[in-house]
mmCIF file of C-alpha atoms in Angstrom:
data_model
loop_
_atom_site.group_PDB
_atom_site.id
_atom_site.type_symbol
_atom_site.label_atom_id
_atom_site.label_comp_id
_atom_site.label_asym_id
_atom_site.label_seq_id
_atom_site.Cartn_x
_atom_site.Cartn_y
_atom_site.Cartn_z
ATOM 1 C CA MET A 61 -36.611 -58.089 0.866
ATOM 2 C CA ASN A 62 -38.709 -59.480 4.966
ATOM 3 C CA GLU A 63 -39.172 -57.032 6.923
ATOM 4 C CA THR A 64 -36.372 -58.689 9.326
ATOM 5 C CA SER A 65 -34.043 -57.836 6.807
ATOM 6 C CA ARG A 66 -34.966 -54.266 6.285
ATOM 7 C CA SER A 67 -34.472 -54.031 9.796
ATOM 8 C CA LEU A 68 -31.298 -55.900 9.970
ATOM 9 C CA VAL A 69 -30.140 -53.137 7.094
ATOM 10 C CA SER A 70 -31.637 -50.312 9.211
ATOM 11 C CA ALA A 71 -29.866 -51.065 11.786
ATOM 12 C CA ASP A 72 -26.056 -51.750 10.494
ATOM 13 C CA ARG A 73 -26.684 -48.518 8.809
ATOM 14 C CA PRO A 74 -26.221 -45.345 10.488
ATOM 15 C CA ILE A 75 -28.129 -42.476 8.901
ATOM 16 C CA ALA A 76 -25.896 -39.708 7.317
ATOM 17 C CA PHE A 77 -26.507 -36.588 7.960
ATOM 18 C CA PRO A 78 -24.942 -33.479 6.252
ATOM 19 C CA ARG A 79 -20.875 -32.443 6.215
ATOM 20 C CA VAL A 80 -22.871 -28.716 7.276
ATOM 21 C CA HIS A 81 -24.468 -30.077 10.437
ATOM 22 C CA TYR A 82 -20.840 -30.743 11.705
ATOM 23 C CA LEU A 83 -19.002 -27.334 10.926
ATOM 24 C CA PRO A 84 -18.312 -25.766 14.223
ATOM 25 C CA THR A 85 -20.636 -22.621 15.471
ATOM 26 C CA GLU A 86 -18.770 -19.901 15.256
ATOM 27 C CA ILE A 87 -17.889 -20.990 10.913
ATOM 28 C CA LEU A 88 -22.025 -21.442 10.238
ATOM 29 C CA CYS A 89 -22.125 -17.705 11.510
ATOM 30 C CA GLU A 90 -20.435 -16.756 9.135
ATOM 31 C CA THR A 91 -21.322 -18.194 6.379
ATOM 32 C CA PHE A 92 -24.698 -17.194 8.143
ATOM 33 C CA GLN A 93 -23.047 -13.097 7.650
ATOM 34 C CA ILE A 94 -22.739 -14.165 4.241
ATOM 35 C CA VAL A 95 -26.170 -15.256 2.698
ATOM 36 C CA LEU A 96 -26.973 -12.086 4.830
ATOM 37 C CA SER A 97 -24.401 -9.207 3.066
ATOM 38 C CA SER A 98 -26.479 -8.677 0.541
ATOM 39 C CA ALA A 99 -29.680 -8.643 1.656
ATOM 40 C CA GLU A 100 -31.612 -6.099 1.333
ATOM 41 C CA ALA A 101 -33.377 -4.629 3.780
ATOM 42 C CA LYS A 102 -36.649 -5.859 3.371
ATOM 43 C CA GLN A 103 -35.780 -8.419 2.833
ATOM 44 C CA TYR A 104 -33.193 -9.163 5.390
ATOM 45 C CA TYR A 105 -35.599 -10.025 8.426
ATOM 46 C CA PRO A 106 -37.727 -13.256 5.757
ATOM 47 C CA GLN A 107 -33.997 -14.000 4.531
ATOM 48 C CA LEU A 108 -33.073 -14.729 7.971
ATOM 49 C CA GLN A 109 -36.259 -16.267 9.454
ATOM 50 C CA CYS A 110 -35.551 -18.669 6.806
ATOM 51 C CA LEU A 111 -32.197 -20.184 8.092
ATOM 52 C CA SER A 112 -33.883 -20.435 11.632
ATOM 53 C CA ALA A 113 -35.389 -22.746 9.575
ATOM 54 C CA VAL A 114 -34.039 -25.524 8.362
ATOM 55 C CA CYS A 115 -33.728 -27.286 11.541
ATOM 56 C CA ARG A 116 -33.800 -27.004 15.750
ATOM 57 C CA ARG A 117 -29.706 -26.056 15.608
ATOM 58 C CA TRP A 118 -29.914 -23.322 13.092
ATOM 59 C CA TRP A 119 -33.430 -21.888 14.989
ATOM 60 C CA ASP A 120 -31.565 -21.668 17.923
ATOM 61 C CA VAL A 121 -28.005 -19.692 16.669
ATOM 62 C CA VAL A 122 -30.322 -17.540 14.600
ATOM 63 C CA ASP A 123 -32.292 -16.713 18.442
ATOM 64 C CA GLN A 124 -29.805 -17.335 20.517
ATOM 65 C CA PHE A 125 -26.673 -14.412 18.251
ATOM 66 C CA PRO A 126 -27.412 -10.885 19.228
ATOM 67 C CA LEU A 127 -25.299 -10.053 15.912
ATOM 68 C CA PHE A 128 -28.436 -11.684 13.683
ATOM 69 C CA TRP A 129 -30.711 -9.108 15.222
ATOM 70 C CA SER A 130 -28.698 -5.744 15.306
ATOM 71 C CA ARG A 131 -30.253 -4.127 12.391
ATOM 72 C CA PHE A 132 -33.693 -1.870 13.326
ATOM 73 C CA GLN A 133 -35.147 -1.035 10.406
ATOM 74 C CA GLN A 134 -38.355 1.249 8.931
ATOM 75 C CA CYS A 135 -39.576 -1.198 7.173
ATOM 76 C CA ASP A 136 -39.708 -3.427 9.057
ATOM 77 C CA GLY A 137 -42.694 -2.360 11.828
ATOM 78 C CA PRO A 138 -42.731 -1.469 15.712
ATOM 79 C CA THR A 139 -42.629 -5.409 16.349
ATOM 80 C CA LEU A 140 -40.293 -6.544 15.348
ATOM 81 C CA TRP A 141 -38.628 -3.192 16.027
ATOM 82 C CA GLU A 142 -39.121 -4.397 19.616
ATOM 83 C CA LYS A 143 -38.108 -7.590 19.309
ATOM 84 C CA ALA A 144 -34.817 -6.338 17.650
ATOM 85 C CA LEU A 145 -33.564 -4.230 20.267
ATOM 86 C CA GLU A 146 -34.675 -6.843 22.211
ATOM 87 C CA LYS A 147 -32.215 -10.221 21.068
ATOM 88 C CA SER A 148 -29.116 -8.076 19.033
ATOM 89 C CA SER A 149 -29.132 -7.604 23.311
ATOM 90 C CA SER A 150 -25.683 -4.891 23.611
ATOM 91 C CA TYR A 151 -24.226 -5.580 20.322
ATOM 92 C CA PRO A 152 -24.129 -2.243 17.952
ATOM 93 C CA LEU A 153 -26.966 -1.405 15.840
ATOM 94 C CA ASP A 154 -27.431 -1.048 12.195
ATOM 95 C CA VAL A 155 -29.742 2.418 12.054
ATOM 96 C CA TRP A 156 -32.038 2.241 8.604
ATOM 97 C CA PHE A 157 -34.599 4.215 7.442
ATOM 98 C CA GLN A 158 -36.407 6.033 4.969
ATOM 99 C CA GLY A 159 -39.467 8.009 4.605
ATOM 100 C CA ALA A 160 -42.266 9.899 5.288
ATOM 101 C CA LEU A 161 -41.099 12.740 8.876
ATOM 102 C CA TYR A 162 -43.488 11.384 9.896
ATOM 103 C CA GLU A 163 -42.384 7.927 10.663
ATOM 104 C CA LEU A 164 -39.326 9.331 11.434
ATOM 105 C CA GLN A 165 -40.579 10.926 14.960
ATOM 106 C CA ASN A 166 -41.511 7.884 16.037
ATOM 107 C CA PHE A 167 -38.911 5.582 14.634
ATOM 108 C CA LEU A 168 -36.119 7.626 16.593
ATOM 109 C CA HIS A 169 -38.569 7.893 19.701
ATOM 110 C CA GLN A 170 -37.905 3.559 19.544
ATOM 111 C CA LEU A 171 -34.580 4.687 19.036
ATOM 112 C CA ARG A 172 -33.583 6.730 21.477
ATOM 113 C CA PRO A 173 -32.978 5.097 24.994
ATOM 114 C CA HIS A 174 -30.604 3.123 22.081
ATOM 115 C CA MET A 175 -27.511 5.999 21.319
ATOM 116 C CA ASP A 176 -25.516 4.436 22.848
ATOM 117 C CA ARG A 177 -24.463 1.287 20.956
ATOM 118 C CA CYS A 178 -25.335 2.908 17.278
ATOM 119 C CA ARG A 179 -22.750 2.071 15.447
ATOM 120 C CA ARG A 180 -24.542 3.061 11.481
ATOM 121 C CA ILE A 181 -27.748 5.762 11.466
ATOM 122 C CA ARG A 182 -28.779 6.128 8.020
ATOM 123 C CA LEU A 183 -31.589 8.177 7.660
ATOM 124 C CA SER A 184 -33.444 9.764 4.413
ATOM 125 C CA TYR A 185 -36.722 11.632 4.539
ATOM 126 C CA ASP A 186 -39.014 13.424 3.210
ATOM 127 C CA GLY A 187 -41.352 15.904 4.761
ATOM 128 C CA ALA A 188 -42.372 19.388 6.320
ATOM 129 C CA GLY A 189 -44.701 20.648 9.179
ATOM 130 C CA PHE A 190 -42.654 19.230 12.312
ATOM 131 C CA LYS A 191 -40.660 20.457 14.935
ATOM 132 C CA THR A 192 -37.396 19.657 13.891
ATOM 133 C CA GLU A 193 -36.325 19.948 17.207
ATOM 134 C CA ASP A 194 -38.532 16.656 18.296
ATOM 135 C CA VAL A 195 -38.161 14.652 15.605
ATOM 136 C CA PHE A 196 -33.876 15.166 15.692
ATOM 137 C CA GLU A 197 -33.924 15.491 19.621
ATOM 138 C CA PRO A 198 -32.661 11.387 19.874
ATOM 139 C CA LEU A 199 -29.623 12.432 17.608
ATOM 140 C CA PHE A 200 -28.646 15.130 19.972
ATOM 141 C CA LEU A 201 -27.902 12.537 22.595
ATOM 142 C CA PRO A 202 -24.303 11.460 23.047
ATOM 143 C CA ALA A 203 -23.490 7.692 20.638
ATOM 144 C CA ALA A 204 -19.757 6.500 21.841
ATOM 145 C CA SER A 205 -19.583 4.030 19.666
ATOM 146 C CA LEU A 206 -20.598 5.700 16.322
ATOM 147 C CA GLU A 207 -18.832 5.129 12.902
ATOM 148 C CA THR A 208 -21.276 5.901 10.272
ATOM 149 C CA PHE A 209 -23.533 9.322 10.308
ATOM 150 C CA HIS A 210 -25.728 9.828 7.078
ATOM 151 C CA LEU A 211 -28.793 12.252 6.852
ATOM 152 C CA VAL A 212 -30.420 13.542 4.227
ATOM 153 C CA ASP A 213 -33.576 16.037 3.835
ATOM 154 C CA GLU A 214 -34.731 14.828 0.723
ATOM 155 C CA ALA A 215 -36.715 17.600 0.697
ATOM 156 C CA GLY A 216 -35.293 20.757 1.031
ATOM 157 C CA TRP A 217 -33.089 22.601 3.687
ATOM 158 C CA ASN A 218 -33.958 21.591 7.098
ATOM 159 C CA TYR A 219 -33.127 23.560 10.292
ATOM 160 C CA LEU A 220 -30.603 21.471 13.380
ATOM 161 C CA ASN A 221 -28.746 24.152 14.730
ATOM 162 C CA LYS A 222 -29.744 25.102 17.357
ATOM 163 C CA MET A 223 -28.341 21.789 19.518
ATOM 164 C CA GLU A 224 -25.356 20.032 18.825
ATOM 165 C CA LEU A 225 -25.432 16.486 16.721
ATOM 166 C CA PHE A 226 -24.907 13.536 19.053
ATOM 167 C CA GLY A 227 -23.727 16.730 22.268
ATOM 168 C CA GLY A 228 -20.525 16.580 20.607
ATOM 169 C CA GLN A 229 -19.716 12.848 21.845
ATOM 170 C CA ALA A 230 -19.507 10.901 19.240
ATOM 171 C CA HIS A 231 -15.592 10.345 19.374
ATOM 172 C CA SER A 232 -15.427 7.369 16.789
ATOM 173 C CA LEU A 233 -17.037 8.909 14.132
ATOM 174 C CA LYS A 234 -15.005 8.490 10.930
ATOM 175 C CA GLU A 235 -17.865 9.183 8.374
ATOM 176 C CA VAL A 236 -20.468 11.182 8.504
ATOM 177 C CA LYS A 237 -23.174 12.013 4.752
ATOM 178 C CA LEU A 238 -25.361 15.991 5.972
ATOM 179 C CA THR A 239 -27.775 16.169 2.989
ATOM 180 C CA GLY A 240 -30.592 19.563 3.173
ATOM 181 C CA ILE A 241 -29.544 19.842 5.999
ATOM 182 C CA VAL A 242 -27.494 23.114 8.222
ATOM 183 C CA CYS A 243 -26.408 22.203 11.482
ATOM 184 C CA ASP A 244 -23.712 23.966 13.693
ATOM 185 C CA TRP A 245 -21.021 23.548 12.087
ATOM 186 C CA ARG A 246 -18.862 24.392 14.993
ATOM 187 C CA SER A 247 -19.592 20.713 15.925
ATOM 188 C CA GLY A 248 -17.137 18.529 17.658
ATOM 189 C CA VAL A 249 -18.945 15.339 15.421
ATOM 190 C CA PHE A 250 -16.710 16.768 12.974
ATOM 191 C CA SER A 251 -12.862 16.166 14.362
ATOM 192 C CA GLY A 252 -11.370 13.259 13.336
ATOM 193 C CA LEU A 253 -12.996 11.991 10.235
ATOM 194 C CA THR A 254 -11.901 10.026 7.025
ATOM 195 C CA VAL A 255 -14.936 10.731 5.056
ATOM 196 C CA LEU A 256 -16.710 14.246 4.503
ATOM 197 C CA HIS A 257 -19.743 15.294 2.077
ATOM 198 C CA ILE A 258 -21.729 17.661 2.818
ATOM 199 C CA SER A 259 -23.920 18.835 -0.204
ATOM 200 C CA TRP A 260 -27.218 21.547 -0.099
ATOM 201 C CA GLY A 261 -25.911 22.928 2.737
ATOM 202 C CA THR A 262 -25.325 26.439 3.505
ATOM 203 C CA PHE A 263 -22.251 27.976 5.904
ATOM 204 C CA PRO A 264 -22.601 31.621 8.397
ATOM 205 C CA THR A 265 -19.014 32.686 6.406
ATOM 206 C CA LEU A 266 -16.852 30.443 4.927
ATOM 207 C CA GLY A 267 -14.831 31.057 7.408
ATOM 208 C CA HIS A 268 -16.897 28.699 9.293
ATOM 209 C CA LEU A 269 -16.863 26.275 6.523
ATOM 210 C CA SER A 270 -12.636 26.120 6.204
ATOM 211 C CA ARG A 271 -13.096 25.159 10.479
ATOM 212 C CA VAL A 272 -14.497 22.378 10.245
ATOM 213 C CA LEU A 273 -11.690 21.182 7.676
ATOM 214 C CA LYS A 274 -9.124 21.682 9.798
ATOM 215 C CA ARG A 275 -10.645 19.624 12.797
ATOM 216 C CA CYS A 276 -10.344 16.546 9.963
ATOM 217 C CA ASN A 277 -6.223 15.834 9.662
ATOM 218 C CA ASP A 278 -6.840 13.178 8.860
ATOM 219 C CA LEU A 279 -9.697 13.029 5.467
ATOM 220 C CA GLN A 280 -9.523 11.146 2.738
ATOM 221 C CA GLN A 281 -12.824 11.532 1.032
ATOM 222 C CA LEU A 282 -13.513 15.852 0.489
ATOM 223 C CA GLU A 283 -16.838 16.336 -0.967
ATOM 224 C CA LEU A 284 -18.631 20.249 -1.158
ATOM 225 C CA THR A 285 -21.839 21.065 -3.384
ATOM 226 C CA TYR A 286 -24.329 23.030 -4.209
ATOM 227 C CA ASN A 287 -23.745 24.386 -0.986
ATOM 228 C CA GLU A 288 -24.202 27.936 -0.612
ATOM 229 C CA PHE A 289 -22.396 30.857 2.533
ATOM 230 C CA GLU A 290 -25.699 33.391 3.524
ATOM 231 C CA GLY A 291 -25.790 37.243 2.392
ATOM 232 C CA ASP A 292 -22.066 38.796 1.044
ATOM 233 C CA GLU A 293 -20.745 36.706 4.185
ATOM 234 C CA SER A 294 -18.233 34.361 1.521
ATOM 235 C CA ASP A 295 -15.543 36.832 2.100
ATOM 236 C CA PRO A 296 -12.336 35.000 0.673
ATOM 237 C CA SER A 297 -10.490 36.650 3.080
ATOM 238 C CA ALA A 298 -12.064 34.757 5.954
ATOM 239 C CA TRP A 299 -11.202 31.552 4.294
ATOM 240 C CA ASN A 300 -8.213 30.112 6.181
ATOM 241 C CA PRO A 301 -5.604 27.984 5.067
ATOM 242 C CA VAL A 302 -6.440 24.170 5.233
ATOM 243 C CA ASP A 303 -3.790 20.986 5.328
ATOM 244 C CA LEU A 304 -5.546 18.076 4.785
ATOM 245 C CA PRO A 305 -2.621 15.752 3.925
ATOM 246 C CA GLN A 306 -4.426 12.368 3.583
ATOM 247 C CA LEU A 307 -6.737 13.401 1.022
ATOM 248 C CA ARG A 308 -7.846 11.161 -1.425
ATOM 249 C CA HIS A 309 -10.768 12.058 -3.043
ATOM 250 C CA LEU A 310 -12.054 15.992 -4.013
ATOM 251 C CA SER A 311 -15.687 16.938 -4.819
ATOM 252 C CA VAL A 312 -16.469 20.841 -4.667
ATOM 253 C CA GLY A 313 -18.932 22.440 -6.233
ATOM 254 C CA PHE A 314 -21.226 25.829 -4.262
ATOM 255 C CA LEU A 315 -23.466 27.679 -5.156
ATOM 256 C CA THR A 316 -21.657 30.525 -4.884
ATOM 257 C CA ALA A 317 -19.745 32.403 -6.987
ATOM 258 C CA ALA A 318 -17.562 34.458 -4.850
ATOM 259 C CA ILE A 319 -15.739 31.172 -3.467
ATOM 260 C CA PRO A 320 -11.689 31.980 -3.556
ATOM 261 C CA SER A 321 -9.389 29.759 -5.864
ATOM 262 C CA SER A 322 -6.941 29.558 -3.085
ATOM 263 C CA PHE A 323 -8.872 27.365 -1.483
ATOM 264 C CA LEU A 324 -8.915 24.585 -4.321
ATOM 265 C CA THR A 325 -5.576 25.176 -4.672
ATOM 266 C CA GLU A 326 -5.155 24.360 -0.853
ATOM 267 C CA LEU A 327 -7.390 21.979 -0.712
ATOM 268 C CA SER A 328 -5.097 19.608 -3.449
ATOM 269 C CA ARG A 329 -1.838 19.767 -2.280
#
């Protein structure tokens, strides 16, 4: 076949692009979300970069849609933190941290101006030697969009009871998990929850715990493990009956032996 013939064949047979290139942008975004949903924290942005490298259109989709930049993770480092906060615009943030306490201070400092758009915050840290009020100061700011909050101290008890978590203003909050944390149990963040896990915590009295639970009428999951009460103030008479009609999962275990049997009786109804 001569050059003229090859040119005619090419003109008569247009280049066939893969069907994926004709997908609507909305379907492409959903496909990307499915791919990224199974990515571990350290692999999320590397996988996002791989998707954007396929072609110019995919690069544009990744670059222009804030939802793909809505993860704020300790493992990504300051440069990517800044980029994610900029490109996510006003989109709700999913916040992940697992590391040392001294690293957490800088991490939360970067996040501080964006607390009002945090949707999920999961913090797990190990270490001591810092003034906890300084490290956790951003967690005392209002968080109107927050739905899930996990705070895990791997080393031991951390006292955050001098100030109220999120200023008591986290009205969308439905799930709270606290491990090794002592906070202001009167806080408004414990109202209206559906999931509550507290472990290795300290309550002033049994009455403080009952008042927390009384504000969670819609509670579906409750785990209270390895908690204790200060001094001898776990007086059974301090317990107030609690009605949790939606409760589906219950796990209870205390370090203090003097817990009234009525506690489980009331919660197991």
